[in-house]
Amino acid sequence: MDRSLFQYALRMGDTTLILSQRLAQWCGHGPALEEDLALTNLSLDLLGQARLWLTLAGEVEGAGRDEDRLAYLRDAPDYRNYLLAERPNGHYGDTIARQFLFDVWHYFLLQGLSGSADERVAAIAAKSLKEVTYHARRSADLVVRLGDGTELSHGRMQAALDEIWFYVGELFVDDDVVADLAGRGIAVSHEALWPAWHEHVAAVLQEATLRLPDAADARHPAYQGGPSGRHTEALGYILAEMQHLQRTYPGASW
Amino acid sequence: MKQDAWPLWEVFIRSQHGLAHKHVGSLRASDAEMAINNARDVYTRRNEGLSIWVVRAADIVASSPSDKEPLFEPANNKVYRHPTFFPMPEEVKHM
């Protein structure tokens, strides 16, 4: 088994799955009908991507675990998602801040992965990139609207950004899994995504009249650990809700 | 949400095989860019179209229902105005 590829596919699958689950919590609670539908579209896009990554993880592992077993029968320490994805929705500005920082990273990452030496990774990335291009455009648009909106929306957007900022550093860490795959041309260096990401985020925040948080704040090790299974308290609650049915009625289907 | 900050927009979509944009509904958005994004999310979720037009509802001028007779009635009794007597060649589509 290619252990690094298995871990990486899990990492991408879990991150998109958990963020999808988070966004789905907005269903029926969006601040406007239009936003409600947009967030649930986003959620379904990410769920589709999660299915592809988890199916790949199951294939690479070769132990007979399919996407459902991976999604519904693992506990928090076995989840490999980035911590950013599991952070609470908060108010709409919190959700948009989280989404924006994630989308921009996702966009640059998928661009890189589209040229992967592994054709399965390249195919998933190319398909996802089309969706994520729109996600990134839309979330940037909303950051500008909320940042450059009323005094109240500006203040709340800045606070949302400052709070979620601590969790972005992890997205740019080249641990042994990323380094191994990048060395073989299967993935790309995450560290190397930082300059493009930072430049784009800075430009959008400037247009939004928001202050760019300090890069050093994103590097605190206390806010890292998702890819190695060390999560915030939030993940357990998400999984308890998400996995309840399958755990109570194993093998249930419709 | 302040309704005046989010004016009403009418959405027109040209479908995959459609020749013309068709009115599909309305939505609220603060400007044209947001209206296009919202139209994409509200009205094209199931692959409905390949082109979107949005226009502020306030910019549309509609005919008045009370003008129905002067506007449309005169056409009804002039049968020679209706091109229904000509066989159309097969090659001519979309007339």
XYZ file of C-alpha atoms in Angstrom:
349
model
C 0.000 0.000 0.000
C 1.149 3.517 -0.799
C 0.806 4.838 2.737
C 1.416 8.468 1.839
C -1.168 8.488 -0.930
C -3.672 6.769 1.362
C -3.116 9.416 4.039
C -3.292 12.241 1.535
C -6.522 11.009 -0.047
C -8.012 10.646 3.445
C -6.861 14.126 4.325
C -8.514 15.649 1.260
C -11.597 13.438 1.572
C -12.070 14.188 5.260
C -11.514 17.905 4.831
C -14.106 18.206 2.057
C -16.494 15.860 3.879
C -16.396 17.742 7.180
C -16.649 21.152 5.559
C -19.560 19.865 3.487
C -21.247 18.662 6.672
C -20.654 22.049 8.294
C -22.159 23.921 5.359
C -25.131 21.582 5.259
C -25.977 22.814 8.755
C -26.910 26.127 7.142
C -29.682 24.510 5.099
C -32.843 26.470 5.781
C -30.983 28.927 8.029
C -29.178 31.101 5.480
C -29.569 34.867 5.820
C -31.438 35.022 2.504
C -32.972 32.452 0.191
C -30.223 33.089 -2.348
C -27.460 32.545 0.213
C -29.151 29.467 1.571
C -29.169 27.816 -1.845
C -25.632 28.922 -2.600
C -24.246 27.384 0.600
C -26.046 24.111 0.068
C -24.757 24.003 -3.527
C -21.299 24.458 -2.112
C -21.912 21.731 0.432
C -22.987 19.285 -2.270
C -19.997 20.146 -4.458
C -17.694 19.369 -1.544
C -19.560 16.178 -0.725
C -19.074 14.993 -4.308
C -15.373 15.717 -3.998
C -15.210 13.924 -0.646
C -16.714 10.826 -2.229
C -14.045 10.796 -4.941
C -11.180 11.209 -2.474
C -12.505 8.647 -0.003
C -13.130 6.127 -2.777
C -9.542 6.652 -3.890
C -8.347 6.215 -0.293
C -10.256 2.937 -0.069
C -8.738 1.720 -3.335
C -5.213 2.637 -2.309
C -5.645 0.979 1.070
C -6.936 -2.190 -0.581
C -8.605 -3.422 2.611
C -12.143 -3.366 1.260
C -13.206 -0.085 2.857
C -15.420 1.953 0.563
C -16.400 5.623 0.827
C -19.262 4.841 3.223
C -17.182 2.814 5.632
C -14.549 5.501 5.660
C -17.060 8.303 6.172
C -19.338 6.690 8.710
C -17.295 4.201 10.670
C -14.208 6.067 11.756
C -13.839 8.008 14.989
C -12.340 11.467 15.424
C -8.704 10.329 15.980
C -8.882 8.475 12.650
C -10.102 11.545 10.820
C -7.416 13.412 8.900
C -9.175 16.654 8.000
C -7.544 20.029 8.461
C -8.815 21.731 11.605
C -10.128 24.684 9.607
C -12.905 22.532 8.143
C -14.320 21.515 11.516
C -14.458 25.005 13.041
C -17.995 26.058 13.986
C -20.174 27.935 11.505
C -20.708 30.858 13.886
C -22.534 33.711 12.221
C -22.619 34.180 8.473
C -19.427 36.255 8.488
C -17.606 33.492 10.382
C -18.697 30.950 7.793
C -17.707 33.187 4.892
C -14.304 33.970 6.435
C -13.604 30.254 6.887
C -14.840 29.509 3.385
C -12.856 32.253 1.716
C -9.522 31.295 3.270
C -10.197 27.647 2.487
C -11.421 28.212 -1.078
C -8.363 30.200 -2.092
C -6.077 27.481 -0.719
C -8.201 24.775 -2.316
C -8.039 26.564 -5.649
C -4.250 26.832 -5.749
C -3.817 23.310 -4.410
C -6.130 21.748 -7.004
C -4.393 23.682 -9.731
C -1.180 21.994 -8.674
C -2.750 18.572 -8.201
C -4.283 18.732 -11.695
C -0.797 18.009 -12.977
C -0.268 15.065 -10.634
C 1.808 12.111 -11.792
C -0.993 9.902 -10.453
C -3.768 10.102 -13.005
C -6.493 9.423 -10.423
C -5.356 12.380 -8.342
C -5.073 14.523 -11.465
C -8.604 13.574 -12.541
C -10.189 14.358 -9.160
C -8.332 17.661 -9.000
C -9.307 18.701 -12.525
C -12.978 17.952 -11.856
C -12.969 19.702 -8.472
C -11.111 22.726 -9.779
C -14.091 23.738 -11.919
C -16.317 23.840 -8.867
C -13.765 25.459 -6.615
C -13.028 28.224 -9.105
C -16.602 29.354 -8.588
C -16.465 28.842 -4.811
C -13.379 31.037 -4.541
C -14.901 33.761 -6.688
C -18.107 33.793 -4.718
C -16.594 33.761 -1.240
C -14.167 36.561 -2.157
C -17.115 38.592 -3.426
C -18.933 38.141 -0.121
C -15.869 38.993 1.954
C -15.677 42.302 0.116
C -19.391 42.960 0.563
C -19.331 42.198 4.280
C -15.990 43.893 4.944
C -16.833 46.980 2.954
C -20.413 47.013 4.155
C -21.806 48.671 7.242
C -19.753 49.491 10.308
C -21.306 46.504 12.032
C -20.625 44.051 9.199
C -17.056 45.343 8.850
C -16.345 44.805 12.540
C -17.841 41.345 12.603
C -16.012 40.330 9.437
C -12.689 41.488 10.845
C -13.293 39.570 14.076
C -14.296 36.460 12.117
C -11.153 36.674 10.046
C -8.878 37.230 13.037
C -10.365 34.212 14.783
C -10.207 31.688 11.941
C -6.784 32.930 10.825
C -4.984 30.773 13.404
C -6.184 27.661 11.620
C -4.848 28.431 8.133
C -1.191 27.720 8.909
C -1.792 23.998 8.958
C -2.844 24.088 5.301
C 0.680 25.025 4.328
C 2.677 22.449 6.254
C 4.769 19.948 4.338
C 4.798 16.976 6.683
C 6.299 13.614 5.694
C 3.173 12.650 3.727
C 3.144 15.794 1.579
C 6.923 15.805 1.206
C 6.963 12.181 0.051
C 4.180 12.707 -2.500
C 5.572 16.019 -3.721
C 8.915 14.330 -4.224
C 7.267 11.800 -6.491
C 5.235 14.397 -8.416
C 1.950 13.023 -7.041
C 1.171 16.049 -4.868
C 2.639 19.524 -4.674
C 4.431 21.237 -1.822
C 1.858 22.941 0.397
C 4.454 25.324 1.746
C 4.980 26.531 -1.812
C 1.308 27.509 -2.104
C 1.672 30.176 0.568
C 2.992 33.131 -1.508
C 0.216 32.935 -4.139
C -2.409 32.340 -1.464
C -1.179 35.168 0.712
C -0.997 37.600 -2.178
C -4.532 36.808 -3.308
C -5.990 36.946 0.195
C -4.208 40.245 0.864
C -5.635 41.776 -2.322
C -9.200 40.726 -1.507
C -8.928 41.925 2.099
C -7.593 45.244 0.946
C -10.565 45.680 -1.358
C -12.777 44.664 1.553
C -11.125 47.357 3.727
C -10.122 44.593 6.152
C -6.806 44.233 7.928
C -4.658 41.266 6.921
C -3.788 39.317 10.071
C -0.132 38.688 10.888
C 1.362 35.734 9.011
C 3.184 34.613 12.168
C -0.154 34.097 13.936
C -0.990 31.380 11.445
C 2.091 29.401 12.430
C 1.273 28.552 16.014
C 1.656 24.776 16.574
C -1.248 24.760 19.036
C -3.567 25.219 16.071
C -2.276 22.243 14.144
C -2.808 18.511 14.265
C -5.767 17.645 12.024
C -3.824 15.573 9.487
C -2.341 13.502 12.306
C -5.698 12.940 14.005
C -5.478 15.539 16.783
C -8.652 17.549 16.488
C -10.503 20.325 18.246
C -13.469 19.448 20.435
C -15.759 20.347 17.522
C -15.124 17.229 15.441
C -16.567 14.745 17.927
C -19.911 16.519 17.876
C -19.983 16.642 14.082
C -19.250 12.928 13.827
C -21.740 11.983 16.536
C -24.472 13.658 14.532
C -23.245 12.565 11.108
C -22.632 8.930 12.008
C -25.535 8.375 14.366
C -27.787 6.577 11.897
C -25.129 4.240 10.518
C -23.843 3.422 13.994
C -27.299 2.722 15.384
C -28.491 0.720 12.399
C -25.339 -0.768 10.842
C -25.670 -1.322 7.112
C -28.837 0.763 6.887
C -29.583 1.906 3.346
C -32.417 3.250 1.257
C -32.174 42.334 5.720
C -33.177 45.680 4.322
C -35.290 45.081 1.256
C -34.208 48.331 -0.410
C -30.576 47.298 -0.136
C -31.425 44.091 -1.968
C -33.603 45.122 -4.928
C -35.516 42.615 -6.987
C -33.953 41.250 -10.176
C -35.613 39.304 -12.963
C -33.634 36.361 -14.290
C -33.550 35.125 -17.885
C -31.767 31.934 -18.828
C -30.883 30.480 -22.175
C -31.036 26.722 -21.846
C -28.607 24.185 -23.281
C -30.474 23.879 -26.576
C -32.547 27.019 -26.359
C -32.335 29.792 -28.899
C -33.583 32.560 -26.684
C -33.369 33.640 -23.075
C -36.472 32.733 -21.160
C -37.731 34.348 -17.996
C -37.294 31.852 -15.158
C -38.031 33.896 -12.062
C -36.728 36.590 -9.807
C -34.396 37.008 -6.873
C -32.883 39.639 -4.638
C -29.315 40.908 -4.860
C -27.521 44.136 -4.082
C -25.989 44.558 -7.540
C -25.691 42.916 -10.945
C -22.634 40.811 -10.119
C -24.300 39.376 -7.055
C -27.494 38.836 -9.047
C -25.613 36.740 -11.597
C -23.997 34.671 -8.831
C -27.315 34.207 -7.098
C -29.055 33.303 -10.353
C -26.417 30.655 -10.924
C -27.117 29.159 -7.515
C -30.874 29.544 -7.485
C -31.793 28.759 -11.085
C -29.065 26.667 -12.694
C -28.455 23.988 -10.100
C -29.586 21.223 -12.400
C -27.672 22.178 -15.471
C -30.480 24.293 -16.863
C -28.600 26.834 -18.853
C -25.544 28.257 -20.462
C -26.270 31.947 -20.399
C -27.827 34.181 -17.743
C -29.309 37.640 -18.079
C -30.354 39.615 -15.032
C -32.210 42.894 -15.104
C -33.545 45.019 -12.302
C -37.263 44.482 -12.011
C -37.601 48.271 -11.727
C -36.168 48.654 -15.248
C -38.845 46.526 -16.857
C -41.857 48.302 -18.259
C -44.862 46.038 -18.654
C -47.966 46.521 -20.734
C -51.054 47.218 -18.750
C -53.755 44.538 -18.593
C -56.358 47.265 -19.222
C -54.683 47.960 -22.592
C -55.432 44.442 -23.726
C -58.111 45.384 -26.226
C -56.399 48.256 -28.056
C -53.088 46.386 -28.099
C -54.059 42.919 -29.159
C -57.659 42.833 -30.310
C -57.143 44.375 -33.796
C -54.987 41.442 -34.871
C -57.640 38.855 -34.254
C -60.068 39.689 -37.077
C -57.444 40.162 -39.799
C -56.867 36.606 -40.811
C -54.660 37.665 -43.748
C -52.070 38.832 -41.235
C -51.529 35.332 -39.945
C -49.005 33.424 -42.030
C -50.757 30.120 -41.555
C -51.580 29.374 -45.207
C -48.085 28.636 -46.405
C -46.566 25.157 -46.268
C -43.155 25.506 -44.633
C -40.172 23.729 -46.177
C -38.589 21.089 -43.943
C -35.284 22.933 -43.911
C -36.745 25.987 -42.245
C -36.665 25.458 -38.548
C -37.577 27.618 -35.623
C -40.071 29.863 -37.370
